Amino acid sequence: MHSNYDLFVPDFLSIDCGIAEDNYTDDKTKIFYTSDAKFIETGTSKNISEDYISDEQLPRQYRNLRFFPDGNRSCYTLTPVIRSNRYLLRASFMYGNYDGLYQPPQFDAYVGVDRWEISLPSNSSSYMWNEIIMVASLDYISVCLVNTGKGTPFISALELRRLNNLAYQAANESQSLRLLYRNHFRRTASGPTIRYPDDAYDRIWFIWVRDGWTPINNSSPVNLWKDDYYRLPLPVINTAVIPSDPNNNLNFYFPSSNGDPNLQYHVYMHFAELQQLKRNESREFKIIVNGNLFYGPFSPEYLSEETVFHASPLSGKNQHDVVFSKTKSSTLPPIFNAEEIFVLEPLSATPTDSKDVDTIMNIKAFYQIKRNWMGDPCVPSSYSWEGLNCSYPDSKPPTIISLDLSSSGLAGVLAPSLANLTSILSLDVSNNSLTGPVPEFLAELPSLKILKLTNNQFTGSIPAILLEKLKDGSLSLSFDNNANVSGPSDINHCEAGSCKKRRRKIVVPILASSISALVMLIIMGFVLWKFTQRRRKRGNIAIFSSVLKIFTNDTLPVYVVNSNA
C-alpha cells in the first residue's frame, strides 16, 4: 500500500515572510519555503527578539516577520492560482517582541475584498495561525493587512494549498470556510502535530482527548481510494474513539464556549471501521445534531474512509450538540475517527469587474508602476487605489471610471490594454515621457469624456475621430507641449486645452529695389498718418488693409508683424 506522499504531488505555495530573497526546505515538514519579496512591494523585514529565537522548538517561519509601518493597507498577491479551484489558505503570526514594545498589535485582514476574521497573538511568546478554505475567483489571491490604529500590522508566514475540487464543497464563490477545529483522537494529548507529508494537503491536526472515550487503532492502513479527494492522513484515520461504556453513545458539542447564535457552521465528520467484526457483530448508529437526524443510520466500512457532512449549515444556537446514537440492532457502540468544524463566512462584498482588474494589473506591469497598487482596485472603497475612481452600481461589480497617471514617470507607448477600460470617463497621462502616435483605440472607449495628453512626446497626428469628438463637444481633449503632434488648423485651441492669446497678423510687403522701397515708405507714411488721425473711427483697419493689398503681389516676399489683439 502506498502512502499519501507517494500518491499526491503537492501544489503548494509556502512563503516565509521577512526572509532575504532565498529559499529553503523546512527540516521538520520537508516543505519548500520561499521569500515573500516577489509577492509584495511594501513593508520591512525584521527578526523577532533573541529571547524567543533561541527556542529550538519554534518553527523556522516564526523567527522573522514583515511589518508594515507605512500606509493603511498592504497586500500580498499570491500566484500562480487556478481560477475557480478550491484552496486552503493559512496565515501565521508571531509577534516575538520584534519592536521592543511588548505590545502585540491588533489589525484587520482581508482576502480579496472580504474581511477575514483572524486570531492574533496576545503576548510575545505565542504564535497563531488562521486558516480558511476558499474558491479562487481570479487567477491570483490577494491577502491584505489593514492598520486599524491598534498597532503596526505584521505577518510571519503565508501558505496556500490547492485542494481537490470535490472536497469541501460548502466553500464556493459566495462563501468561504473559516477553520474552528480540526481534531483526531489518541490515548494522550501528547504527540506530534500531524501535517505534511502525512497529510497530502498539509492540514494541521490536533489531538483531542476526552473522558469517557476509549481510543482504538489499527496498524493496517485504511483504504483511501474510495473517497480519495479528502485524503485524510493515515495517522489520523487509523485511530478512532468508542465510548468507554459500550452501552453509551458518543456525544460532543461546539463551540467549546458560548458562541454567537448568528454564526453558521459546517461540520465534516470522518469515519472508518478499524475493528474486524465477527459474524454476530454489527456497528450501526445515527448522527443526531440538536435533536434532529443529521445522517444515518449507517455502518462505516472496514478500513475504508467515509466523510459525512450536510449541505445546510447549522445556526441559531450558542452551542450545537452532536450525538452518535447506536441503533437497536447494533451490537457495538458508535465509532468516530476525526472531525473538522468550520465557520461559514459569507462573501458579501462584490469585487471589481474582473475585466477591469485584469486590465489595471496589466497596466501596472506594463509601466512597472510602483504605487501602492495592491489588492482589489476599488473595494473596499475606503482603500481604492491611488489615482483611481470607481463606480459602484447596485447589484453589479464596481468598474473603473477615472484613471490619473499624470506625472508617474511613464515611458513608451500608451498601453494597448487601456482599450479594455470600457467604463472609463477620464484618462490623464499628462506630464510623462510617452512616445509614439496617439492611438485610435482611445476614440473607441465609449464612455471617455476627458483625455489629457499634455507634456509628452507623442508623434504624428491626432486621430480624426478624436478631433470630431472634440468639435462636437463630446470630448475634452488636451495635447499641448507635444512638439511632434499635429492637428487640423480649424481646431479651436481653447477647446483643445491650448488657450494661448491669439495674435492679429499684419502683412507688409518688402520691395526689392530702392526706388520701390522709397515709394512704399512715402505711401506707408501717409497711410499711418491717416490711421492715427482716425484711430477712433470704424474702418481704420479695413482702409489700411485695402491700401496694403494694392501693393501686395505673389512675387513679393512677406514679412509678418504680430500685434497683440
XYZ file of C-alpha atoms in Angstrom:
565
model
C 0.000 0.000 0.000
C 1.323 3.414 -0.971
C 1.437 6.373 1.389
C -0.341 9.675 0.749
C 3.020 11.186 -0.064
C 3.560 8.669 -2.867
C 0.142 9.237 -4.378
C -0.006 13.010 -4.416
C 2.292 15.646 -5.839
C 1.596 18.771 -3.744
C 0.633 22.052 -5.351
C 1.919 24.308 -2.577
C 2.915 27.948 -2.235
C 4.779 28.425 1.063
C 6.001 31.926 1.905
C 8.268 32.774 4.809
C 7.586 36.469 5.335
C 10.579 38.659 6.020
C 13.461 36.454 4.973
C 16.005 37.524 2.390
C 15.483 36.552 -1.234
C 16.451 32.930 -0.765
C 14.661 29.628 -0.305
C 14.920 26.602 1.970
C 13.334 23.268 2.780
C 11.989 23.018 6.312
C 13.807 20.324 8.296
C 10.665 19.089 10.058
C 7.893 19.326 7.484
C 10.072 18.955 4.358
C 8.064 21.809 2.839
C 9.869 24.165 0.464
C 9.602 27.815 1.582
C 10.338 30.924 -0.447
C 10.898 34.580 0.381
C 7.948 36.977 0.194
C 9.976 39.564 -1.742
C 8.282 38.857 -5.078
C 4.757 38.765 -3.630
C 4.623 42.222 -2.018
C 6.107 45.659 -2.687
C 5.936 47.255 0.764
C 6.959 46.540 4.325
C 10.159 45.961 6.268
C 11.784 42.693 7.323
C 12.881 42.008 10.861
C 13.775 39.156 13.192
C 11.869 38.602 16.399
C 13.626 39.169 19.727
C 16.592 36.928 20.533
C 14.720 35.908 23.687
C 12.359 33.833 21.547
C 14.565 32.822 18.610
C 16.576 30.625 20.981
C 13.595 28.283 21.386
C 14.638 25.224 19.383
C 11.018 24.058 19.082
C 9.960 27.291 17.394
C 9.274 26.678 13.683
C 11.678 28.483 11.428
C 8.911 30.540 9.800
C 8.177 32.314 13.090
C 11.688 33.612 13.700
C 11.290 36.556 11.345
C 8.433 38.671 10.029
C 7.487 41.527 7.761
C 5.828 44.594 9.270
C 4.096 47.488 7.536
C 4.635 50.904 9.151
C 3.509 52.909 6.097
C 0.048 53.185 4.588
C -3.277 51.790 5.708
C -3.408 48.663 3.541
C -0.638 46.324 2.456
C -1.378 43.315 0.268
C 0.264 40.114 -0.874
C -0.555 38.883 -4.372
C -0.376 35.101 -4.381
C 0.281 33.438 -7.717
C 0.020 31.124 -9.564
C -3.609 30.313 -8.817
C -6.173 28.381 -10.845
C -9.407 30.317 -11.089
C -12.494 28.518 -9.657
C -10.377 25.987 -7.772
C -10.624 25.370 -4.027
C -7.665 26.319 -1.868
C -6.617 26.091 1.738
C -5.116 29.419 2.806
C -3.216 29.807 6.071
C -1.735 32.975 7.618
C 0.553 32.735 10.648
C 1.636 35.388 13.131
C 4.258 35.574 15.871
C 4.951 38.966 17.404
C 8.051 37.932 19.363
C 8.503 41.498 20.669
C 10.300 42.370 17.435
C 9.854 46.100 18.110
C 10.823 46.030 21.808
C 7.450 47.462 22.857
C 5.923 44.342 24.440
C 2.619 45.360 22.845
C 1.280 42.836 20.301
C -0.736 44.820 17.747
C -4.253 44.140 16.573
C -5.266 44.750 12.975
C -7.621 43.511 10.260
C -7.047 41.117 7.401
C -8.828 40.780 4.073
C -8.854 38.027 1.491
C -9.774 39.679 -1.753
C -12.459 42.200 -0.847
C -13.839 40.391 2.215
C -12.722 40.729 5.806
C -11.035 37.669 7.279
C -11.720 37.095 10.981
C -8.225 36.299 12.258
C -6.787 35.495 15.690
C -3.580 37.278 16.645
C -1.116 36.557 19.468
C -1.811 38.331 22.754
C 1.769 38.099 24.017
C 5.326 37.913 22.755
C 5.899 34.179 23.153
C 2.868 32.677 21.423
C 2.049 32.287 17.765
C -1.279 31.948 15.990
C -2.251 30.562 12.621
C -5.510 31.133 10.791
C -6.971 29.029 8.018
C -9.785 29.272 5.513
C -10.937 27.121 2.621
C -11.969 29.225 -0.335
C -12.621 29.273 -4.062
C -10.318 31.465 -6.135
C -12.389 33.963 -8.124
C -9.364 35.257 -10.071
C -6.045 33.862 -11.232
C -4.437 35.259 -8.093
C -5.396 35.630 -4.420
C -4.744 38.847 -2.527
C -4.222 38.854 1.244
C -4.276 42.334 2.764
C -3.382 43.601 6.225
C -5.137 46.786 7.329
C -3.971 49.187 10.032
C -6.908 49.941 12.357
C -4.986 52.234 14.709
C -4.121 49.494 17.212
C -0.547 48.833 16.192
C 1.522 48.118 13.111
C 0.369 45.093 11.067
C 2.847 42.244 10.610
C 2.897 38.668 9.331
C 5.159 35.629 9.723
C 4.049 33.168 7.027
C 1.528 32.614 4.245
C 0.711 29.151 2.918
C -1.547 28.208 0.016
C -2.582 24.613 -0.717
C -4.581 23.565 -3.750
C -7.391 21.120 -2.879
C -9.374 18.619 -4.882
C -12.471 20.420 -6.136
C -14.712 17.568 -4.967
C -13.742 18.217 -1.341
C -15.217 20.865 0.982
C -17.969 21.838 -1.412
C -19.554 24.106 1.184
C -16.854 26.580 0.124
C -17.917 28.254 -3.101
C -17.925 31.573 -4.939
C -20.246 33.151 -2.365
C -18.817 31.804 0.906
C -15.625 30.518 2.463
C -14.993 28.208 5.425
C -13.004 29.500 8.394
C -11.481 26.695 10.439
C -12.654 26.393 14.031
C -11.415 22.896 14.997
C -9.589 20.034 13.296
C -9.134 17.063 15.650
C -8.240 13.405 15.753
C -8.092 11.037 18.735
C -5.345 9.318 20.727
C -4.890 7.965 24.225
C -2.962 11.008 25.442
C -2.776 14.631 24.403
C 0.955 14.383 23.887
C 2.302 13.561 20.490
C 3.393 15.290 17.303
C 1.067 17.535 15.375
C 0.111 15.816 12.136
C 0.585 17.714 8.870
C 2.546 17.257 5.628
C 3.921 14.870 4.446
C 1.396 12.654 6.299
C -1.386 14.978 5.181
C -1.274 15.482 1.420
C -2.956 18.898 1.736
C -0.845 19.979 4.732
C -3.850 20.297 7.016
C -2.799 20.585 10.659
C -4.423 18.047 13.015
C -4.563 18.336 16.791
C -5.144 15.549 19.318
C -8.419 15.515 21.233
C -8.699 13.507 24.432
C -11.956 13.309 26.365
C -13.115 11.428 29.443
C -15.431 8.549 28.665
C -13.906 7.922 25.240
C -11.586 4.998 24.554
C -9.133 5.279 21.653
C -8.617 2.344 19.313
C -6.337 1.926 16.312
C -5.398 -0.416 13.537
C -1.938 -0.982 12.135
C -3.350 -1.868 8.713
C -3.684 1.222 6.531
C -7.153 2.467 5.687
C -8.063 2.328 2.013
C -8.298 5.934 0.851
C -9.131 5.143 -2.764
C -12.882 5.034 -2.207
C -13.015 8.692 -1.240
C -9.565 9.979 -2.048
C -10.464 13.662 -2.568
C -10.420 14.317 1.199
C -7.189 12.328 1.516
C -7.056 12.063 5.292
C -3.595 11.230 6.634
C -3.192 7.634 7.726
C -2.112 8.561 11.288
C -5.472 10.347 11.627
C -7.883 7.875 10.047
C -6.122 4.824 11.536
C -7.137 5.925 15.033
C -10.629 6.381 16.463
C -12.634 6.516 19.681
C -15.552 4.482 21.005
C -17.489 5.001 24.251
C -15.679 3.564 27.272
C -19.032 2.070 28.229
C -20.259 0.165 25.150
C -23.843 0.865 26.166
C -23.348 4.621 25.909
C -23.496 6.948 22.971
C -20.716 9.250 21.801
C -21.533 12.917 22.132
C -19.812 16.294 21.997
C -20.704 19.932 21.469
C -19.201 23.002 19.813
C -18.079 25.714 20.147
C -16.381 24.993 23.452
C -17.641 28.290 24.922
C -20.907 30.049 24.195
C -20.782 31.327 20.652
C -22.715 33.779 18.557
C -26.066 32.195 17.589
C -25.898 34.098 14.302
C -22.811 32.195 13.210
C -23.268 29.334 10.776
C -21.213 26.142 10.962
C -20.301 23.293 8.666
C -19.209 20.009 10.257
C -17.169 17.381 8.424
C -17.018 14.026 10.257
C -14.636 11.290 9.135
C -15.203 7.581 9.784
C -13.554 4.225 9.127
C -14.198 0.891 10.819
C -10.962 -0.227 12.454
C -12.122 -3.478 14.011
C -12.680 -6.672 12.069
C -16.269 -7.518 13.068
C -17.339 -11.046 13.731
C -20.383 -12.552 12.038
C -22.585 -11.916 15.028
C -21.332 -8.332 15.479
C -22.606 -5.149 13.914
C -21.920 -1.450 14.305
C -24.692 0.892 13.238
C -25.574 4.352 14.508
C -27.300 7.601 13.695
C -25.819 11.085 13.862
C -28.178 13.412 15.734
C -27.457 17.159 15.778
C -29.516 19.424 18.032
C -32.106 16.673 18.392
C -32.547 16.212 14.619
C -31.314 13.430 12.374
C -28.173 14.640 10.598
C -27.165 11.373 8.910
C -27.800 7.661 9.134
C -28.283 5.078 10.219
C -25.034 3.856 8.737
C -22.195 1.446 9.328
C -18.624 2.514 8.489
C -16.809 0.123 6.183
C -13.803 -1.779 7.409
C -10.574 0.085 6.630
C -12.361 2.415 4.216
C -12.677 6.144 4.869
C -16.030 7.934 4.628
C -16.754 11.623 5.189
C -20.163 12.799 6.391
C -21.314 16.405 6.067
C -24.533 18.283 5.439
C -25.112 20.837 2.708
C -27.129 23.086 5.039
C -25.184 24.927 7.741
C -26.025 24.793 11.449
C -27.087 28.058 13.083
C -29.358 29.686 15.626
C -27.735 28.331 18.809
C -24.953 29.301 21.175
C -23.794 25.679 21.117
C -24.576 22.711 18.919
C -24.949 19.206 20.358
C -23.829 16.169 18.372
C -24.813 12.615 19.410
C -23.766 9.345 17.780
C -26.649 7.102 18.788
C -26.404 3.319 18.478
C -29.358 1.694 16.745
C -31.270 -1.099 18.473
C -29.943 -3.729 16.095
C -26.309 -2.736 16.626
C -24.177 -4.878 18.925
C -21.270 -2.411 19.026
C -21.162 1.259 20.030
C -20.528 4.134 17.624
C -17.049 4.933 16.352
C -15.535 8.313 15.499
C -12.207 8.959 13.767
C -11.804 12.692 13.131
C -13.651 15.981 12.771
C -13.334 19.339 11.080
C -15.617 22.212 12.090
C -15.766 25.429 10.109
C -17.488 28.776 10.481
C -19.232 29.808 7.278
C -18.062 33.234 6.110
C -20.407 34.838 3.547
C -18.614 36.813 0.861
C -20.771 39.915 0.979
C -18.595 42.403 -0.895
C -18.615 42.474 -4.685
C -15.127 42.626 -6.204
C -14.217 44.932 -9.052
C -15.229 43.805 -12.524
C -12.747 41.068 -13.443
C -12.025 42.594 -16.859
C -11.114 45.905 -15.250
C -8.962 44.102 -12.663
C -7.083 42.212 -15.359
C -6.634 45.432 -17.320
C -5.317 47.564 -14.482
C -2.971 44.778 -13.385
C -1.685 44.625 -16.976
C -1.159 48.403 -16.983
C 0.698 48.174 -13.668
C 3.017 45.539 -15.109
C 3.360 47.320 -18.478
C 4.725 50.506 -16.881
C 6.242 48.879 -13.767
C 4.171 51.234 -11.623
C 5.488 51.439 -8.052
C 2.459 52.968 -6.391
C 0.753 51.107 -3.546
C -1.446 49.269 -6.040
C -2.315 46.098 -4.149
C -5.457 44.095 -3.519
C -8.718 44.894 -5.257
C -8.562 48.232 -7.135
C -11.966 49.529 -5.971
C -13.027 47.519 -2.908
C -13.242 48.346 -0.057
C -13.994 51.832 -1.348
C -12.028 53.428 1.517
C -8.886 51.661 0.239
C -9.296 52.099 -3.509
C -6.061 52.507 -5.443
C -4.358 55.871 -5.673
C -5.268 57.593 -8.933
C -8.444 55.577 -9.464
C -12.078 56.489 -9.127
C -14.707 53.785 -9.355
C -18.415 53.425 -9.928
C -20.400 51.199 -7.556
C -23.668 50.289 -9.317
C -26.269 48.288 -7.405
C -26.061 44.518 -7.886
C -23.166 44.861 -10.311
C -19.382 44.755 -9.887
C -17.623 48.108 -9.442
C -15.879 49.491 -12.512
C -13.018 51.928 -13.032
C -14.285 55.276 -14.329
C -11.236 57.501 -13.834
C -7.507 56.846 -14.150
C -4.940 59.517 -13.283
C -1.408 58.516 -14.282
C -0.091 62.061 -14.606
C 3.498 62.713 -13.507
C 4.089 58.995 -12.985
C 7.315 58.608 -14.931
C 5.627 56.618 -17.698
C 7.650 55.922 -20.833
C 6.946 54.147 -24.111
C 3.660 53.946 -25.936
C 0.182 54.096 -24.451
C -0.574 50.638 -23.085
C -2.868 48.804 -25.538
C -4.780 47.292 -22.605
C -6.254 50.733 -21.885
C -8.709 49.883 -24.637
C -10.372 47.426 -22.245
C -11.415 50.070 -19.706
C -14.795 50.453 -21.337
C -16.374 52.331 -18.412
C -13.667 54.971 -18.100
C -14.805 58.604 -18.220
C -11.496 60.364 -17.613
C -7.926 59.416 -18.550
C -4.970 61.608 -17.594
C -1.486 60.627 -18.764
C -0.054 64.146 -18.841
C 3.480 65.087 -17.732
C 5.137 61.819 -18.667
C 7.548 60.678 -21.398
C 5.097 58.788 -23.556
C 6.043 58.357 -27.203
C 4.632 57.046 -30.454
C 1.381 58.029 -32.143
C -1.783 58.847 -30.249
C -3.658 55.548 -30.680
C -7.050 55.410 -32.348
C -8.379 52.956 -29.752
C -8.865 55.927 -27.417
C -11.726 57.016 -29.656
C -13.345 53.617 -29.207
C -13.710 53.993 -25.436
C -17.484 54.530 -25.319
C -17.629 56.486 -22.059
C -14.495 58.630 -22.348
C -15.232 62.346 -21.799
C -11.868 63.752 -20.677
C -8.492 62.921 -22.231
C -5.295 64.659 -21.109
C -2.157 64.030 -23.164
C -0.176 67.216 -22.464
C 3.570 67.324 -21.841
C 4.555 64.084 -23.515
C 6.494 63.149 -26.638
C 3.739 61.797 -28.859
C 4.244 61.979 -32.633
C 2.051 62.153 -35.710
C -1.479 63.464 -35.996
C -4.323 63.363 -33.537
C -6.742 60.706 -34.866
C -9.529 62.352 -36.840
C -12.250 60.639 -34.824
C -10.900 62.148 -31.597
C -10.925 65.567 -33.227
C -14.513 65.059 -34.359
C -15.492 64.295 -30.778
C -13.649 67.421 -29.710
C -15.576 69.507 -32.246
C -18.993 68.156 -31.298
C -18.288 68.687 -27.587
C -18.413 65.023 -26.557
C -14.725 65.016 -25.566
C -12.454 67.410 -23.695
C -9.016 66.873 -25.226
C -5.706 68.478 -24.287
C -2.454 67.755 -26.095
C -0.258 70.831 -25.513
C 3.526 70.515 -25.412
C 3.723 67.518 -27.690
C 6.066 69.135 -30.215
C 5.612 66.459 -32.852
C 1.836 66.167 -32.691
C -0.267 67.991 -35.248
C -3.965 68.722 -35.526
C -6.093 70.471 -38.206
C -5.789 74.271 -38.270
C -9.505 74.796 -37.750
C -9.400 73.279 -34.236
C -10.353 75.720 -31.529
C -7.227 75.524 -29.389
C -9.096 76.626 -26.300
C -11.345 73.621 -26.708
C -8.259 71.506 -27.121
C -6.831 72.779 -23.877
C -4.387 75.181 -25.590
C -5.831 78.568 -24.790
C -2.961 80.814 -25.876
C -3.518 84.512 -26.555
C -4.383 84.903 -30.208
C -2.489 87.485 -32.298
C -3.504 89.592 -35.336
C -1.208 89.196 -38.303
C -0.356 92.315 -40.385
C 1.261 91.515 -43.702
C 3.764 94.108 -45.036
C 5.419 93.682 -48.469
C 9.176 94.343 -48.780
C 10.222 95.792 -52.163
C 13.276 94.566 -53.999
C 14.524 97.862 -55.405
C 15.460 101.062 -53.582
C 13.041 103.111 -55.764
C 10.161 100.881 -54.956
C 11.158 100.985 -51.327
C 11.148 104.796 -51.336
C 7.705 104.950 -52.930
C 6.427 102.432 -50.439
C 7.797 104.390 -47.476
C 6.072 107.551 -48.669
C 2.765 105.799 -49.130
C 3.090 103.999 -45.790
C 3.884 107.243 -44.027
C 0.729 108.796 -45.448
C -1.389 105.831 -44.528
C -0.051 105.708 -40.977
C -0.710 109.437 -40.549
C -4.294 108.986 -41.692
C -4.577 105.976 -39.371
C -3.524 107.992 -36.324
C -5.914 110.788 -37.200
C -8.884 108.470 -37.460
C -7.930 105.697 -34.999
C -11.200 106.097 -33.116
C -13.372 105.681 -36.124
C -14.544 102.431 -37.574
C -12.970 101.122 -40.720
C -9.364 102.148 -39.998
C -8.027 98.683 -40.240
C -10.118 97.908 -43.298
C -8.801 101.038 -45.138
C -5.252 100.235 -44.088
C -5.624 96.654 -45.270
C -7.062 97.786 -48.620
C -4.159 100.106 -49.247
C -1.655 97.397 -48.350
C -3.381 94.961 -50.664
C -2.733 97.283 -53.644
C 0.990 96.909 -53.148
C 0.979 93.222 -52.359
C 1.546 90.636 -55.078
C 2.504 86.960 -55.130
C 6.056 87.691 -56.276
C 6.990 89.765 -53.266
C 8.428 88.320 -50.068
C 6.277 88.755 -46.990
C 7.266 89.951 -43.527
C 4.838 89.138 -40.714
C 4.374 91.614 -37.863
C 2.456 90.375 -34.803
C 0.462 92.801 -32.703
C -1.428 91.724 -29.622
C -5.152 91.563 -30.141
